[in-house]
CSV table of C-alpha atoms and ligand atoms in Angstrom, one decimal:
chain,number,residue,atom,x,y,z
A,6,MET,CA,15.1,-32.9,-3.0
A,7,THR,CA,18.6,-31.5,-3.4
A,8,VAL,CA,18.8,-28.5,-1.2
A,9,GLN,CA,21.3,-25.7,-1.7
A,10,ALA,CA,20.3,-23.5,1.2
A,11,SER,CA,17.8,-23.3,4.0
A,12,ALA,CA,16.1,-20.8,6.3
A,13,ASP,CA,13.4,-20.9,9.0
A,14,VAL,CA,11.4,-18.5,6.9
A,15,VAL,CA,11.6,-17.7,3.2
A,16,ILE,CA,9.9,-14.5,2.1
A,17,VAL,CA,9.2,-14.3,-1.6
A,18,GLY,CA,9.3,-10.6,-2.7
A,19,GLY,CA,11.5,-7.7,-1.7
A,20,GLY,CA,8.9,-5.0,-1.8
A,21,ILE,CA,7.9,-3.0,1.2
A,22,GLU,CA,5.7,-5.7,2.6
A,23,GLY,CA,8.4,-8.4,2.4
A,24,ALA,CA,10.8,-6.0,4.0
A,25,ALA,CA,8.5,-5.0,6.8
A,26,ILE,CA,7.7,-8.7,7.5
A,27,ALA,CA,11.4,-9.6,7.6
A,28,TRP,CA,12.1,-6.8,10.1
A,29,ALA,CA,9.1,-7.7,12.2
A,30,LEU,CA,10.1,-11.4,12.4
A,31,THR,CA,13.5,-10.4,13.8
A,32,ARG,CA,11.8,-8.5,16.5
A,33,LYS,CA,9.9,-11.7,17.5
A,34,GLY,CA,13.2,-13.6,17.6
A,35,VAL,CA,13.0,-15.2,14.2
A,36,CYS,CA,16.2,-14.3,12.5
A,37,ASN,CA,17.1,-17.1,10.2
A,38,VAL,CA,15.1,-15.4,7.4
A,39,LEU,CA,15.8,-15.2,3.7
A,40,VAL,CA,14.2,-12.6,1.5
A,41,LEU,CA,14.2,-13.6,-2.2
A,42,GLU,CA,13.6,-10.9,-4.8
A,43,ARG,CA,13.5,-11.7,-8.5
A,44,ALA,CA,14.7,-8.2,-9.6
A,45,THR,CA,15.9,-5.5,-7.2
A,46,ILE,CA,14.6,-4.3,-3.8
A,47,GLY,CA,11.6,-2.1,-4.2
A,48,SER,CA,11.3,-2.6,-8.0
A,49,GLY,CA,7.6,-3.6,-7.9
A,50,GLY,CA,4.7,-1.5,-6.8
A,51,THR,CA,6.8,-0.1,-4.0
A,52,GLY,CA,9.0,2.0,-6.3
A,53,ARG,CA,6.0,3.5,-7.9
A,54,SER,CA,4.0,4.4,-4.8
A,55,SER,CA,2.6,7.9,-4.3
A,56,GLY,CA,3.5,7.5,-0.7
A,57,ILE,CA,0.4,9.1,0.8
A,58,ILE,CA,-0.1,8.6,4.5
A,59,HIS,CA,-3.4,9.0,6.2
A,60,CYS,CA,-5.7,7.0,8.4
A,61,HIS,CA,-9.0,7.8,6.7
A,62,TYR,CA,-10.4,4.3,6.3
A,63,GLY,CA,-13.9,3.1,7.2
A,64,VAL,CA,-12.5,-0.3,8.0
A,65,ARG,CA,-11.3,0.2,11.5
A,66,SER,CA,-8.4,-2.3,11.4
A,67,LEU,CA,-7.0,-0.5,8.4
A,68,ALA,CA,-7.3,2.9,10.1
A,69,VAL,CA,-5.4,1.5,13.1
A,70,MET,CA,-2.8,-0.1,10.9
A,71,ALA,CA,-2.2,3.3,9.2
A,72,TRP,CA,-2.0,5.0,12.5
A,73,HIS,CA,0.8,2.6,13.5
A,74,GLY,CA,2.4,3.7,10.2
A,75,VAL,CA,2.2,7.4,11.2
A,76,GLN,CA,4.0,6.6,14.5
A,77,LEU,CA,6.7,4.7,12.6
A,78,PHE,CA,7.2,7.3,9.9
A,79,THR,CA,7.3,10.1,12.5
A,80,HIS,CA,10.0,8.4,14.6
A,81,ALA,CA,11.8,6.4,11.9
A,82,THR,CA,15.2,7.8,12.8
A,83,GLU,CA,15.1,6.3,16.3
A,84,ILE,CA,13.0,3.2,15.5
A,85,LEU,CA,14.8,2.1,12.4
A,86,GLY,CA,18.2,3.5,13.2
A,87,VAL,CA,18.4,5.5,9.9
A,88,ALA,CA,20.3,8.7,10.0
A,89,ASP,CA,17.8,11.1,8.5
A,90,GLY,CA,14.4,9.4,8.6
A,91,VAL,CA,12.6,7.8,5.6
A,92,GLY,CA,11.4,10.9,3.8
A,93,PHE,CA,8.2,11.5,5.7
A,94,GLU,CA,6.8,15.0,5.0
A,95,GLN,CA,4.1,15.6,7.6
A,96,VAL,CA,2.2,18.2,5.6
A,97,GLY,CA,-1.2,17.0,6.8
A,98,HIS,CA,-4.0,15.2,4.9
A,99,LEU,CA,-7.4,16.5,3.8
A,100,VAL,CA,-10.4,14.6,2.5
A,101,GLY,CA,-13.1,16.6,0.8
A,102,VAL,CA,-16.5,15.0,-0.1
A,103,GLY,CA,-19.8,16.1,-1.7
A,104,PRO,CA,-23.2,16.5,0.0
A,105,GLY,CA,-24.1,12.8,-0.5
A,106,ASP,CA,-21.0,11.7,1.4
A,107,ALA,CA,-21.0,14.2,4.3
A,108,ALA,CA,-22.7,11.8,6.8
A,109,ALA,CA,-20.3,9.0,5.9
A,110,LEU,CA,-17.3,11.3,6.3
A,111,ALA,CA,-18.5,12.4,9.8
A,112,ALA,CA,-19.0,8.8,10.8
A,113,ASN,CA,-15.6,7.8,9.6
A,114,VAL,CA,-13.9,10.6,11.4
A,115,ALA,CA,-15.8,9.8,14.7
A,116,ALA,CA,-14.9,6.1,14.4
A,117,ALA,CA,-11.2,6.9,13.9
A,118,ALA,CA,-11.1,9.5,16.7
A,119,ALA,CA,-12.7,6.9,19.0
A,120,VAL,CA,-9.6,4.7,18.6
A,121,GLY,CA,-7.2,7.6,19.2
A,122,ILE,CA,-6.4,8.7,15.7
A,123,ASP,CA,-5.7,12.4,15.4
A,124,THR,CA,-8.4,13.4,13.0
A,125,ARG,CA,-11.3,15.9,12.9
A,126,LEU,CA,-13.8,17.6,10.7
A,127,ALA,CA,-12.6,20.9,9.2
A,128,ASP,CA,-14.7,23.8,8.0
A,129,PRO,CA,-14.4,25.4,4.6
A,130,ALA,CA,-12.7,28.6,5.9
A,131,GLU,CA,-9.9,26.5,7.5
A,132,VAL,CA,-9.5,24.5,4.3
A,133,ALA,CA,-9.4,27.6,2.2
A,134,GLU,CA,-6.5,28.8,4.3
A,135,LEU,CA,-4.7,25.4,4.0
A,136,TRP,CA,-5.2,25.2,0.2
A,137,PRO,CA,-5.7,28.8,-1.0
A,138,THR,CA,-5.6,28.0,-4.7
A,139,ALA,CA,-8.3,25.4,-4.6
A,140,ASP,CA,-12.0,26.0,-5.5
A,141,LEU,CA,-13.9,24.3,-2.7
A,142,ALA,CA,-17.4,25.2,-3.9
A,143,ASP,CA,-18.6,21.7,-4.6
A,144,PHE,CA,-17.3,20.1,-1.4
A,145,ALA,CA,-19.8,19.7,1.4
A,146,ALA,CA,-17.5,18.5,4.2
A,147,PHE,CA,-13.9,17.9,5.0
A,148,ALA,CA,-11.8,15.7,7.3
A,149,TYR,CA,-8.3,16.8,8.4
A,150,GLU,CA,-5.5,14.8,9.8
A,151,PRO,CA,-2.6,17.1,10.8
A,152,ARG,CA,-0.3,14.2,11.2
A,153,GLY,CA,-0.8,12.8,7.8
A,154,GLY,CA,1.2,13.6,4.7
A,155,TYR,CA,3.4,11.7,2.3
A,156,GLY,CA,6.5,9.6,2.4
A,157,ASP,CA,8.9,7.6,0.3
A,158,ALA,CA,8.0,3.9,0.0
A,159,TYR,CA,11.3,3.0,-1.7
A,160,ARG,CA,13.4,4.6,1.0
A,161,THR,CA,11.2,3.1,3.7
A,162,CYS,CA,11.5,-0.4,2.1
A,163,HIS,CA,15.3,-0.1,2.2
A,164,ALA,CA,15.2,1.1,5.8
A,165,TYR,CA,13.1,-1.8,6.9
A,166,LEU,CA,15.6,-4.2,5.2
A,167,ALA,CA,18.6,-2.5,6.7
A,168,ALA,CA,17.0,-3.0,10.2
A,169,ALA,CA,16.2,-6.6,9.3
A,170,ARG,CA,19.7,-7.3,8.1
A,171,GLN,CA,21.0,-6.0,11.5
A,172,GLY,CA,18.8,-8.7,13.0
A,173,GLY,CA,20.4,-11.4,10.8
A,174,VAL,CA,18.1,-11.5,7.8
A,175,ARG,CA,19.7,-12.4,4.5
A,176,VAL,CA,18.5,-10.8,1.2
A,177,ARG,CA,19.1,-12.2,-2.3
A,178,GLN,CA,18.3,-10.1,-5.3
A,179,GLY,CA,18.0,-11.5,-8.8
A,180,ALA,CA,16.5,-14.6,-7.2
A,181,SER,CA,13.2,-15.5,-9.0
A,182,VAL,CA,11.1,-18.1,-7.2
A,183,THR,CA,9.5,-20.4,-9.8
A,184,ARG,CA,7.5,-22.6,-7.4
A,185,ILE,CA,6.6,-23.4,-3.8
A,186,LEU,CA,7.6,-26.9,-2.7
A,187,THR,CA,5.3,-29.0,-0.5
A,188,SER,CA,5.7,-32.2,1.3
A,189,GLY,CA,3.7,-35.2,0.1
A,190,SER,CA,4.8,-34.4,-3.5
A,191,GLY,CA,8.4,-35.5,-3.4
A,192,GLY,CA,9.2,-31.8,-3.3
A,193,ARG,CA,7.3,-31.1,-6.5
A,194,ALA,CA,4.9,-28.3,-6.8
A,195,GLY,CA,1.2,-29.1,-6.4
A,196,GLY,CA,1.4,-31.4,-3.4
A,197,ASP,CA,-1.3,-31.0,-0.7
A,198,GLY,CA,1.1,-31.3,2.3
A,199,ARG,CA,2.9,-28.5,3.9
A,200,ALA,CA,5.3,-25.9,2.5
A,201,ILE,CA,8.8,-27.1,2.7
A,202,GLY,CA,10.7,-24.6,0.6
A,203,VAL,CA,10.9,-23.0,-2.8
A,204,GLU,CA,12.6,-23.6,-6.1
A,205,LEU,CA,14.4,-20.8,-8.0
A,206,ALA,CA,14.6,-20.1,-11.7
A,207,ASP,CA,18.2,-21.6,-11.8
A,208,GLY,CA,16.8,-24.9,-10.4
A,209,SER,CA,18.3,-24.5,-7.0
A,210,ARG,CA,16.1,-25.2,-4.0
A,211,ILE,CA,15.9,-23.6,-0.6
A,212,ALA,CA,14.4,-25.5,2.3
A,213,ALA,CA,12.2,-23.6,4.8
A,214,GLY,CA,9.7,-24.5,7.4
A,215,THR,CA,7.6,-21.4,6.5
A,216,VAL,CA,7.1,-19.6,3.2
A,217,VAL,CA,5.6,-16.1,3.1
A,218,LEU,CA,4.3,-14.9,-0.3
A,219,ALA,CA,4.8,-11.2,-0.5
A,220,ALA,CA,5.2,-10.9,-4.2
A,221,GLY,CA,2.5,-8.5,-4.9
A,222,VAL,CA,0.2,-9.4,-7.8
A,223,TRP,CA,2.8,-12.1,-8.9
A,224,SER,CA,1.9,-14.0,-5.7
A,225,ALA,CA,-1.2,-15.5,-7.4
A,226,GLY,CA,0.8,-17.5,-9.9
A,227,LEU,CA,3.0,-19.0,-7.3
A,228,ALA,CA,0.1,-19.8,-5.0
A,229,ALA,CA,-1.8,-21.4,-7.9
A,230,GLY,CA,1.1,-23.9,-8.3
A,231,VAL,CA,0.2,-25.4,-4.9
A,232,GLY,CA,-3.6,-25.2,-5.4
A,233,VAL,CA,-4.2,-21.9,-3.6
A,234,ASP,CA,-6.4,-19.5,-5.4
A,235,LEU,CA,-5.5,-15.8,-4.7
A,236,PRO,CA,-8.0,-13.5,-6.3
A,237,LEU,CA,-5.5,-10.8,-7.5
A,238,ARG,CA,-5.5,-8.7,-10.5
A,239,ALA,CA,-3.2,-5.9,-11.7
A,240,GLN,CA,-4.9,-2.5,-12.1
A,241,ARG,CA,-2.9,0.1,-14.0
A,242,GLU,CA,-2.8,3.5,-12.4
A,243,GLN,CA,-1.4,6.6,-14.1
A,244,ILE,CA,0.4,9.4,-12.1
A,245,LEU,CA,1.1,12.9,-13.4
A,246,LEU,CA,3.7,15.3,-12.2
A,247,VAL,CA,2.6,18.9,-13.0
A,248,ALA,CA,4.4,22.2,-12.7
A,249,PRO,CA,1.7,24.5,-11.2
A,250,GLY,CA,3.1,27.7,-12.7
A,251,ALA,CA,3.1,29.4,-9.4
A,252,PRO,CA,4.8,28.7,-6.1
A,253,ILE,CA,2.7,26.3,-4.0
A,254,LYS,CA,3.9,26.2,-0.4
A,255,ASN,CA,3.1,24.0,2.6
A,256,VAL,CA,-0.1,22.5,1.3
A,257,PRO,CA,-1.5,19.3,2.7
A,258,VAL,CA,-2.3,16.2,0.6
A,259,LEU,CA,-5.8,16.7,-0.8
A,260,SER,CA,-7.9,13.6,-1.4
A,261,ASP,CA,-10.7,15.0,-3.6
A,262,LEU,CA,-13.6,12.6,-3.4
A,263,VAL,CA,-15.8,14.8,-5.7
A,264,GLY,CA,-13.3,14.9,-8.6
A,265,LEU,CA,-11.9,11.5,-7.6
A,266,GLN,CA,-8.4,12.7,-7.7
A,267,TYR,CA,-5.6,13.1,-5.2
A,268,VAL,CA,-3.0,15.8,-5.2
A,269,ARG,CA,0.1,16.2,-3.1
A,270,PRO,CA,3.1,18.5,-3.2
A,271,GLU,CA,6.6,17.3,-4.3
A,272,ARG,CA,9.7,18.7,-2.8
A,273,SER,CA,10.6,20.1,-6.3
A,274,GLY,CA,7.6,22.4,-6.1
A,275,GLU,CA,5.6,20.3,-8.6
A,276,LEU,CA,2.3,18.6,-7.7
A,277,LEU,CA,1.8,14.8,-8.0
A,278,VAL,CA,-1.7,14.0,-9.3
A,279,GLY,CA,-3.3,10.6,-8.9
A,280,ASN,CA,-6.6,8.9,-9.7
A,281,SER,CA,-9.2,7.8,-7.2
A,282,ASP,CA,-11.9,6.8,-9.8
A,283,HIS,CA,-12.0,3.0,-9.8
A,284,SER,CA,-15.3,2.7,-11.6
A,285,ARG,CA,-13.6,1.5,-14.9
A,286,PRO,CA,-10.4,-0.3,-13.8
A,287,GLN,CA,-7.8,-1.0,-16.4
A,288,TRP,CA,-6.7,-4.6,-15.9
A,289,VAL,CA,-3.3,-5.3,-17.3
A,290,ASP,CA,-0.5,-7.8,-17.5
A,291,PRO,CA,1.8,-6.5,-14.7
A,292,ASP,CA,4.9,-7.4,-16.8
A,293,ALA,CA,3.7,-5.6,-19.9
A,294,TYR,CA,1.8,-2.3,-19.7
A,295,PRO,CA,2.4,1.2,-20.9
A,296,GLY,CA,4.8,2.9,-18.5
A,297,THR,CA,3.6,6.5,-19.1
A,298,ALA,CA,0.2,8.2,-19.1
A,299,ASP,CA,-2.1,7.9,-22.1
A,300,PRO,CA,-3.0,11.2,-23.8
A,301,GLN,CA,-6.7,10.7,-23.2
A,302,TYR,CA,-6.1,10.1,-19.5
A,303,VAL,CA,-3.9,13.2,-19.3
A,304,GLU,CA,-6.6,15.3,-20.9
A,305,HIS,CA,-9.3,14.0,-18.5
A,306,ALA,CA,-7.0,14.4,-15.4
A,307,VAL,CA,-5.9,17.9,-16.4
A,308,GLY,CA,-9.6,18.8,-16.8
A,309,ARG,CA,-10.4,17.6,-13.3
A,310,PHE,CA,-7.3,19.4,-12.0
A,311,ALA,CA,-8.3,22.6,-13.7
A,312,HIS,CA,-11.8,22.4,-12.2
A,313,ARG,CA,-10.3,22.1,-8.7
A,314,PHE,CA,-7.5,24.7,-9.2
A,315,PRO,CA,-8.8,27.4,-11.5
A,316,GLY,CA,-6.4,29.8,-10.0
A,317,LEU,CA,-3.5,27.9,-11.6
A,318,PRO,CA,-3.9,28.7,-15.3
A,319,GLU,CA,-0.2,28.1,-16.2
A,320,VAL,CA,-0.1,24.4,-15.3
A,321,ALA,CA,2.2,22.2,-17.4
A,322,LEU,CA,2.7,18.5,-17.4
A,323,SER,CA,6.3,17.7,-16.3
A,324,SER,CA,6.2,13.9,-16.6
A,325,SER,CA,4.1,10.9,-16.0
A,326,TYR,CA,4.5,7.3,-15.1
A,327,ALA,CA,2.3,4.2,-14.5
A,328,GLY,CA,2.2,1.4,-11.9
A,329,CYS,CA,-0.1,-1.4,-10.9
A,330,TYR,CA,-2.2,-1.9,-7.9
A,331,ASP,CA,-2.5,-5.6,-6.9
A,332,VAL,CA,-6.2,-5.6,-6.4
A,333,THR,CA,-8.5,-8.0,-4.6
A,334,PRO,CA,-12.3,-8.2,-5.1
A,335,ASP,CA,-13.0,-6.0,-2.0
A,336,TYR,CA,-9.9,-3.7,-2.5
A,337,ASN,CA,-8.5,-4.9,0.8
A,338,PRO,CA,-5.4,-7.0,1.4
A,339,ILE,CA,-5.0,-10.7,2.0
A,340,ILE,CA,-2.8,-11.2,5.1
A,341,SER,CA,-3.4,-14.8,6.0
A,342,ALA,CA,-2.5,-18.4,6.5
A,343,THR,CA,-3.5,-20.6,3.6
A,344,PRO,CA,-4.9,-24.1,3.2
A,345,VAL,CA,-1.2,-25.2,2.7
A,346,ASP,CA,0.4,-25.5,6.2
A,347,GLY,CA,3.4,-23.3,6.6
A,348,LEU,CA,2.4,-21.0,3.6
A,349,PHE,CA,1.3,-17.5,4.4
A,350,VAL,CA,0.4,-14.6,2.1
A,351,ALA,CA,0.6,-10.9,2.3
A,352,ALA,CA,-0.6,-9.4,-1.0
A,353,GLY,CA,-3.5,-7.6,-2.6
A,354,PHE,CA,-2.8,-4.2,-1.0
A,355,SER,CA,-5.0,-2.6,-3.6
A,356,GLY,CA,-3.3,0.8,-3.5
A,357,HIS,CA,-2.8,1.3,0.2
A,358,GLY,CA,0.0,-1.0,1.2
A,359,PHE,CA,2.7,1.6,2.0
A,360,LYS,CA,1.0,3.4,4.9
A,361,ILE,CA,0.0,0.2,6.6
A,362,SER,CA,3.3,-1.7,6.0
A,363,VAL,CA,4.7,-1.6,9.5
A,364,ALA,CA,1.5,-3.2,10.8
A,365,VAL,CA,1.4,-5.7,8.0
A,366,GLY,CA,4.9,-6.9,9.0
A,367,GLU,CA,3.8,-7.2,12.6
A,368,LEU,CA,0.6,-9.1,11.7
A,369,VAL,CA,2.4,-11.6,9.5
A,370,ALA,CA,5.1,-12.1,12.2
A,371,ASP,CA,2.3,-12.8,14.7
A,372,LEU,CA,0.6,-15.2,12.4
A,373,VAL,CA,3.8,-17.1,11.7
A,374,VAL,CA,5.0,-17.3,15.3
A,375,ASP,CA,1.7,-17.3,17.4
A,376,GLY,CA,-1.0,-18.1,14.9
A,377,ASP,CA,-3.0,-15.0,15.6
A,378,SER,CA,-2.8,-11.2,15.8
A,379,SER,CA,-1.4,-9.7,19.0
A,380,HIS,CA,-3.3,-6.5,18.5
A,381,PRO,CA,-7.0,-6.5,19.5
A,382,LEU,CA,-7.9,-3.7,17.1
A,383,ILE,CA,-6.3,-5.6,14.2
A,384,PRO,CA,-8.1,-8.9,14.0
A,385,ALA,CA,-6.4,-11.4,11.8
A,386,ALA,CA,-9.9,-12.5,10.6
A,387,ASP,CA,-10.4,-9.2,8.8
A,388,PHE,CA,-7.7,-10.1,6.3
A,389,ARG,CA,-8.3,-13.9,6.0
A,390,LEU,CA,-8.1,-15.4,2.5
A,391,SER,CA,-11.2,-17.5,3.1
A,392,ARG,CA,-13.4,-14.4,3.2
A,393,PHE,CA,-13.7,-14.4,-0.6
A,394,ALA,CA,-14.9,-18.0,-0.8
A,395,GLU,CA,-17.3,-17.2,2.1
A,396,ASN,CA,-18.7,-14.3,0.2
A,397,ALA,CA,-17.9,-12.1,3.2
A,398,PRO,CA,-15.9,-9.2,1.8
A,399,LEU,CA,-14.1,-6.7,4.1
A,400,VAL,CA,-16.1,-3.5,3.5
A,401,SER,CA,-16.4,-0.1,5.2
A,402,PRO,CA,-19.5,0.4,7.3
A,403,HIS,CA,-19.5,4.0,5.9
A,404,PRO,CA,-18.6,3.8,2.3
A,405,TYR,CA,-18.5,6.8,-0.1
A,406,ALA,CA,-20.8,6.9,-3.0
A,407,GLY,CA,-18.2,7.5,-5.7
A,408,ALA,CA,-15.1,5.9,-4.1
A,409,GLY,CA,-16.5,2.9,-2.3
A,410,GLN,CA,-13.7,0.5,-3.4
A,411,MET,CA,-10.9,2.5,-1.8
A,412,ARG,CA,-12.4,3.5,1.5
B,148,FAD,C1,1.0,4.1,-8.6
B,148,FAD,C2,0.8,3.6,-7.2
B,148,FAD,C3,0.5,4.6,-6.2
B,148,FAD,C4,0.4,4.1,-4.9
B,148,FAD,N1,0.2,5.1,-3.9
B,148,FAD,C5,0.1,4.7,-2.6
B,148,FAD,C6,-0.1,5.7,-1.6
B,148,FAD,O1,-0.2,6.8,-1.9
B,148,FAD,N2,-0.2,5.2,-0.3
B,148,FAD,C7,-0.1,3.9,0.0
B,148,FAD,O2,-0.2,3.6,1.2
B,148,FAD,N3,0.1,3.0,-1.0
B,148,FAD,C8,0.2,3.3,-2.3
B,148,FAD,N4,0.4,2.4,-3.2
B,148,FAD,C9,0.4,1.0,-2.8
B,148,FAD,C10,1.7,0.5,-2.3
B,148,FAD,O3,2.8,1.2,-2.9
B,148,FAD,C11,1.7,-1.0,-2.5
B,148,FAD,O4,0.6,-1.5,-1.8
B,148,FAD,C12,3.0,-1.6,-1.9
B,148,FAD,O5,4.2,-1.0,-2.4
B,148,FAD,C13,3.0,-3.0,-2.3
B,148,FAD,O6,4.2,-3.6,-1.7
B,148,FAD,P1,4.4,-5.2,-1.9
B,148,FAD,O7,5.7,-5.5,-1.2
B,148,FAD,O8,3.2,-5.9,-1.6
B,148,FAD,O9,4.5,-5.4,-3.5
B,148,FAD,P2,5.7,-5.0,-4.5
B,148,FAD,O10,6.4,-3.7,-4.2
B,148,FAD,O11,5.1,-5.1,-5.9
B,148,FAD,O12,6.8,-6.1,-4.2
B,148,FAD,C14,6.7,-7.4,-4.7
B,148,FAD,C15,8.0,-7.9,-5.1
B,148,FAD,O13,8.0,-9.2,-5.4
B,148,FAD,C16,8.9,-9.5,-6.4
B,148,FAD,N5,8.6,-10.7,-7.1
B,148,FAD,C17,7.5,-11.0,-7.9
B,148,FAD,N6,7.6,-12.3,-8.3
B,148,FAD,C18,8.6,-12.8,-7.7
B,148,FAD,C19,9.2,-14.1,-7.7
B,148,FAD,N7,8.6,-15.1,-8.4
B,148,FAD,N8,10.3,-14.4,-7.0
B,148,FAD,C20,10.9,-13.4,-6.2
B,148,FAD,N9,10.4,-12.2,-6.2
B,148,FAD,C21,9.3,-11.9,-6.9
B,148,FAD,C22,8.7,-8.3,-7.4
B,148,FAD,O14,9.9,-8.1,-8.2
B,148,FAD,C23,8.5,-7.2,-6.4
B,148,FAD,O15,9.7,-6.4,-6.1
B,148,FAD,C24,0.5,2.8,-4.6
B,148,FAD,C25,0.9,1.8,-5.5
B,148,FAD,C26,1.0,2.3,-6.9
B,148,FAD,C27,1.4,1.2,-7.9
């Protein structure tokens, strides 16, 4: 093949995962790394993220990964060398559940606390002080993480890449990868050998000993070209920004697992309202879907919001937008080697890829350099691609009745 450039590692996708992987590779001494982004950095799911940060996962490895995120976001100025952090607002994070989920909540909190995560149960009186405008009557139990909150995925993505560039990583935007090249195929796609590089839309080729697919839901098409099946679908999610009609100060993020809605403050004084009801997912083409909320959805979401916050009668919709989760069958990511030697994948983050991104980067760097995770509480096997073919999904030991997919 005619090669126009080369790198030790090519990363396809300049979202937060590709950026975190690039930075992590440099910290393991792998610096000849090229990130290829078809559009602009952070223009995929990353730029649409609600940015919520918490460690409330039943799957222990995910909770630990999110806890690594909390450390990173808290100390971003020193760790990433950015002047004023990455936009982390440590307002705390609350989860509220109904009676049927109280036991699962207690079990999840105990499991997280056992691995050193700063979380505990909270009583209704404490929650009423934290969120005075909320009607808490239909909640049976709460978990509270004082070190949770929300951040800025776009800003964090750029900070990871700035640190990666310091380590020698190169980034090309407007560089769309059209196929993965493998040996044993004369460089054509579809060979069964090992990954040897990628081809771009302009026909140019880049040789690489390792290719990491971090292209979100678009990873599936590229993997299919070399015979690797990634079970990924794009699930549209609609986000509302509402003006509460009254000053709302210093409230924590509220994950309402009764109303299946999450609410967090914005610096503007508005509230960001998202959906946690995944019982009827809206599967879409990630390149062609409505970019703002549907009127029926707004009506439904506003109804749920009004139920939770009856003391805010003057609520007005400021704006809305939509994005896509890259969803796997078990709503947990694929962070894995593949049947093609030298080809790795980090995709399928199913709506929680921001908070765990720093640990994703480290796990991929471990897999590329050492072939296994260096962290005993983050077993690489949890996120292996083969779990789907083995019918062994990664699931929480303590799922919630109404929100099983996401916890
Ligand atoms: C509405 C919404 C709310 C969310 N809220 C939260 C939250 O509160 N907390 C949380 O932790 N997570 C949240 N997430 C999830 C989180 O934002 C994502 O998991 C994360 O941003 C995914 O990052 P990524 O790098 O895998 O994918 P992306 O950001 O989608 O990046 C993939 C990149 O690959 C590029 N690409 C695609 N094809 C090619 C190609 N052929 N060649 C080159 N480049 C290519 C794309 O242009 C894109 O920039 C949310 C996501 C959405 C959509």
